[in-house]
Short mmCIF file of C-alpha atoms and ligand atoms in Angstrom, two decimals:
data_model
loop_
_atom_site.label_atom_id
_atom_site.label_comp_id
_atom_site.label_asym_id
_atom_site.label_seq_id
_atom_site.Cartn_x
_atom_site.Cartn_y
_atom_site.Cartn_z
CA MET A 292 -0.01 0.00 -0.01
CA ARG A 293 1.24 3.41 -0.99
CA TRP A 294 -0.17 6.76 0.21
CA ARG A 295 -1.51 8.71 -2.82
CA ALA A 296 -2.77 11.79 -0.96
CA LEU A 297 -1.25 13.87 1.79
CA ILE A 298 -3.89 15.59 3.86
CA LEU A 299 -2.81 18.13 6.45
CA ASP A 300 -4.44 19.76 9.35
CA TRP A 301 -3.68 23.51 9.58
CA ASN A 302 -3.59 24.95 13.11
CA GLY A 303 -0.94 23.47 15.33
CA THR A 304 0.23 21.18 12.60
CA VAL A 305 1.38 23.28 9.57
CA LEU A 306 0.88 26.57 11.34
CA ASP A 307 2.97 26.83 14.51
CA ASP A 308 0.43 29.01 16.37
CA LEU A 309 0.29 27.45 19.83
CA PRO A 310 2.16 30.33 21.43
CA VAL A 311 -0.41 32.80 20.15
CA VAL A 312 -3.28 30.52 20.98
CA TYR A 313 -2.01 30.12 24.52
CA GLY A 314 -1.59 33.92 24.70
CA SER A 315 -5.31 34.23 23.92
CA VAL A 316 -6.06 31.73 26.70
CA ILE A 317 -4.17 33.98 29.17
CA GLU A 318 -6.01 36.97 27.83
CA ILE A 319 -9.46 35.36 28.36
CA PHE A 320 -8.55 34.47 32.05
CA ARG A 321 -7.27 37.98 32.57
CA ALA A 322 -10.52 39.39 31.29
CA TYR A 323 -12.29 37.35 34.04
CA GLY A 324 -9.77 38.23 36.73
CA LEU A 325 -8.68 34.68 37.02
CA PRO A 326 -5.28 33.01 37.09
CA PRO A 327 -4.60 31.19 33.78
CA PRO A 328 -4.07 27.38 33.72
CA SER A 329 -0.65 26.29 32.64
CA LEU A 330 0.28 25.48 29.03
CA GLN A 331 0.63 21.87 30.06
CA SER A 332 -2.94 21.70 31.41
CA TYR A 333 -4.17 23.41 28.22
CA LYS A 334 -2.46 20.75 26.12
CA GLU A 335 -3.87 17.98 28.32
CA GLU A 336 -7.41 19.21 28.50
CA ILE A 337 -8.39 21.29 25.53
CA THR A 338 -11.06 19.72 23.11
CA ALA A 339 -13.23 21.15 20.37
CA ASP A 340 -15.78 21.78 23.18
CA PHE A 341 -13.62 24.53 24.55
CA ILE A 342 -16.35 25.91 26.94
CA GLN A 343 -15.64 22.93 29.19
CA PHE A 344 -11.99 23.88 29.54
CA TYR A 345 -12.77 27.43 30.47
CA CYS A 346 -15.52 26.65 32.95
CA GLY A 347 -13.35 23.81 34.50
CA HIS A 348 -10.88 26.64 35.46
CA GLY A 349 -13.19 29.10 37.06
CA ILE A 350 -15.15 30.94 34.41
CA PRO A 351 -18.86 30.81 35.56
CA LYS A 352 -20.75 27.96 34.01
CA PRO A 353 -23.67 29.06 31.82
CA LYS A 354 -27.07 28.17 33.35
CA ASN A 355 -29.06 27.93 30.05
CA GLU A 356 -28.68 28.01 26.28
CA ALA A 357 -28.81 31.80 26.09
CA GLU A 358 -25.99 32.19 28.66
CA LEU A 359 -23.99 29.52 26.82
CA ASN A 360 -24.30 31.42 23.54
CA THR A 361 -23.34 34.71 25.22
CA LEU A 362 -20.21 33.03 26.78
CA ARG A 363 -19.25 31.48 23.51
CA THR A 364 -19.50 34.83 21.76
CA THR A 365 -17.58 36.62 24.50
CA LEU A 366 -14.78 34.18 24.41
CA ASN A 367 -14.53 34.19 20.58
CA GLN A 368 -14.47 37.95 20.60
CA ILE A 369 -11.59 38.15 22.98
CA ARG A 370 -9.72 35.40 21.09
CA LYS A 371 -10.39 36.97 17.64
CA HIS A 372 -9.09 40.46 18.94
CA TYR A 373 -5.94 38.81 20.29
CA PHE A 374 -5.34 36.83 17.16
CA LEU A 375 -5.61 39.83 14.92
CA LYS A 376 -3.25 41.78 17.11
CA HIS A 377 -0.64 38.95 16.97
CA TRP A 378 -1.46 37.89 13.31
CA ASN A 379 2.06 38.37 12.18
CA GLU A 380 3.79 36.41 14.95
CA VAL A 381 2.62 33.13 13.56
CA LYS A 382 4.82 31.02 11.28
CA VAL A 383 4.55 27.97 9.03
CA ARG A 384 6.71 25.11 10.22
CA PRO A 385 10.03 24.82 8.53
CA GLY A 386 10.04 22.03 5.94
CA THR A 387 6.37 22.42 5.10
CA ARG A 388 7.25 23.65 1.53
CA GLU A 389 9.78 20.83 1.08
CA LEU A 390 7.09 18.27 2.18
CA LEU A 391 4.53 19.60 -0.23
CA ILE A 392 6.96 19.74 -3.12
CA LEU A 393 8.11 16.15 -2.45
CA ALA A 394 4.36 15.09 -2.42
CA GLN A 395 3.67 16.94 -5.75
CA LYS A 396 6.84 15.63 -7.45
CA THR A 397 5.95 12.02 -6.55
CA GLY A 398 2.38 12.30 -7.76
CA MET A 399 0.60 12.55 -4.32
CA GLN A 400 -2.47 14.72 -4.09
CA THR A 401 -2.29 17.40 -1.40
CA ALA A 402 -5.03 18.81 0.75
CA ILE A 403 -5.81 20.67 3.89
CA VAL A 404 -8.78 19.66 6.15
CA SER A 405 -9.12 22.29 8.90
CA ALA A 406 -11.74 23.69 11.24
CA GLU A 407 -10.25 27.18 10.63
CA VAL A 408 -12.55 29.70 9.02
CA GLU A 409 -12.11 29.29 5.35
CA GLU A 410 -11.37 32.93 4.48
CA VAL A 411 -8.73 33.06 7.19
CA LEU A 412 -7.18 29.84 5.87
CA GLU A 413 -7.11 31.17 2.28
CA LYS A 414 -5.50 34.41 3.40
CA ARG A 415 -2.86 32.58 5.37
CA LEU A 416 -2.07 30.23 2.45
CA PHE A 417 -1.71 33.29 0.14
CA ASP A 418 0.49 35.16 2.61
CA PHE A 419 2.80 32.20 3.03
CA ALA A 420 2.79 31.55 -0.74
CA LEU A 421 1.39 28.03 -0.27
CA THR A 422 -1.78 28.30 -2.29
CA ASP A 423 -0.38 26.66 -5.36
CA LEU A 424 1.00 23.71 -3.44
CA PHE A 425 -2.48 22.43 -2.43
CA ASP A 426 -4.81 20.61 -4.76
CA ARG A 427 -7.71 21.04 -2.34
CA VAL A 428 -8.48 23.17 0.72
CA GLU A 429 -11.46 22.43 2.97
CA GLY A 430 -11.88 24.92 5.81
CA ASN A 431 -14.82 25.26 8.27
CA ALA A 432 -14.39 21.49 8.81
CA TRP A 433 -15.98 21.14 12.27
CA ASP A 434 -16.88 17.53 11.33
CA LYS A 435 -13.47 16.23 10.38
CA GLU A 436 -14.83 12.69 9.52
CA ARG A 437 -17.12 14.13 6.94
CA ALA A 438 -14.47 16.57 5.54
CA LEU A 439 -12.01 13.75 5.18
CA VAL A 440 -14.41 11.54 3.36
CA ASN A 441 -15.24 14.45 1.01
CA THR A 442 -11.52 14.73 0.30
CA PHE A 443 -11.08 11.01 -0.45
CA ASP A 444 -14.14 11.23 -2.78
CA PHE A 445 -12.84 14.37 -4.47
CA PHE A 446 -9.57 12.62 -5.28
CA GLY A 447 -11.25 9.28 -6.11
CA LEU A 448 -9.13 7.44 -3.55
CA LYS A 449 -9.82 4.91 -0.87
CA ALA A 450 -9.34 6.04 2.75
CA GLU A 451 -6.32 3.79 3.18
CA GLU A 452 -4.60 5.32 0.15
CA THR A 453 -4.37 8.70 2.07
CA VAL A 454 -2.51 9.91 5.08
CA TYR A 455 -3.78 12.55 7.43
CA ILE A 456 -1.44 14.56 9.74
CA ASP A 457 -2.94 16.23 12.84
CA ASP A 458 -1.81 17.53 16.21
CA THR A 459 -4.83 16.59 18.31
CA PHE A 460 -6.42 13.46 19.74
CA ASP A 461 -9.78 14.54 18.14
CA GLY A 462 -8.40 14.98 14.69
CA LEU A 463 -6.49 11.73 14.70
CA THR A 464 -9.47 9.76 16.09
CA ALA A 465 -11.69 11.18 13.29
CA ALA A 466 -9.10 10.04 10.64
CA ASN A 467 -8.83 6.63 12.24
CA ASN A 468 -12.58 6.25 12.28
CA VAL A 469 -12.76 6.86 8.55
CA GLY A 470 -9.84 4.63 7.80
CA ALA A 471 -6.97 6.98 6.67
CA GLY A 472 -3.37 6.50 7.51
CA THR A 473 -2.38 8.76 10.41
CA ILE A 474 0.64 10.65 11.56
CA GLY A 475 0.34 12.35 14.95
CA PHE A 476 2.25 15.58 15.21
CA THR A 477 3.46 15.82 18.78
CA ASP A 478 4.53 19.52 18.92
CA GLY A 479 1.06 21.03 18.67
CA TYR A 480 -2.04 21.61 20.72
CA ASN A 481 -2.01 18.31 22.61
CA THR A 482 0.52 16.38 24.81
CA GLU A 483 2.43 13.47 23.42
CA GLU A 484 0.37 11.20 25.70
CA ARG A 485 -2.91 12.39 24.16
CA ILE A 486 -1.45 11.90 20.64
CA ARG A 487 -0.35 8.35 21.45
CA ALA A 488 -3.75 7.62 23.10
CA ALA A 489 -5.38 8.27 19.71
CA LYS A 490 -3.39 5.30 18.33
CA PRO A 491 -2.06 6.89 15.08
CA ASN A 492 0.10 4.81 12.72
CA PHE A 493 2.97 7.11 13.67
CA PRO A 494 4.47 7.75 16.17
CA ASN A 495 4.68 4.08 16.98
CA GLY A 496 6.84 1.82 19.11
CA THR A 497 10.23 2.86 17.79
CA LEU A 498 9.39 6.57 17.16
CA SER A 499 8.25 8.29 20.24
CA LYS A 500 7.61 11.81 18.90
CA ILE A 501 7.11 13.59 15.66
CA ASP A 502 7.98 17.26 16.16
CA SER A 503 9.34 18.38 12.70
CA MET A 504 8.26 18.29 9.10
CA GLN A 505 11.64 16.58 8.29
CA GLN A 506 10.28 13.54 10.33
CA VAL A 507 7.06 13.57 8.46
CA ILE A 508 8.99 13.58 5.19
CA ALA A 509 11.08 10.64 6.46
CA ILE A 510 7.89 8.65 7.28
CA ILE A 511 6.35 9.26 3.94
CA LYS A 512 9.53 8.19 2.09
CA HIS A 513 9.67 5.12 4.34
CA VAL A 514 6.03 4.11 3.72
CA ASN A 515 5.94 4.85 0.02
CA TRP A 516 9.36 3.80 -1.12
CA GLY A 517 10.81 1.80 1.84
CA VAL A 518 13.70 4.10 2.31
MG1 LIG B 148 -4.58 21.20 14.79
#
């Protein structure tokens, strides 16, 4: 079996944005006059249902649907404001371009599947001059299982002919559920323990962490050409 499509998560995987994300977490707790949880607890606890994390660390729990919506809006506003202020501090991981060029040269399709707002994603890709290196970009992918299946269908490939790279338990679990190959990136939003708990194909027994694009390149060469 050879991987014929390289599918990448964006935030925390290609985009090294955890420092800014954690900065926004500190900002939110500051706004509520609360001490922020450590980066380690953030990486251990954060899930797509982010309200749980904030309320678990002292932000008053909403009592009904209306309060929940208000809280969600407030947190998103603080975060958005902080992100815009720190927009230029975020970088793409070194080796990303090399990875994508390798994929294209060897006939692999390339795609992004990301929960990021699609317009933000398109702007980032343009700013980093990466737009032309992707055959398909799917943003607003709250439901990663569905977005991944859409991507397989778009390329006319079976799930097992694709590999998905993600930095979270949730993203890797979604990819495992739909049958894609998986590489867990261990230098992103979640701890190495949570990445391993999702049981990705890589890291595995011999390779304990994957924290650079060079390692991703080595895995793809190994799987596709046995080198
Ligand atoms: Mg991510």
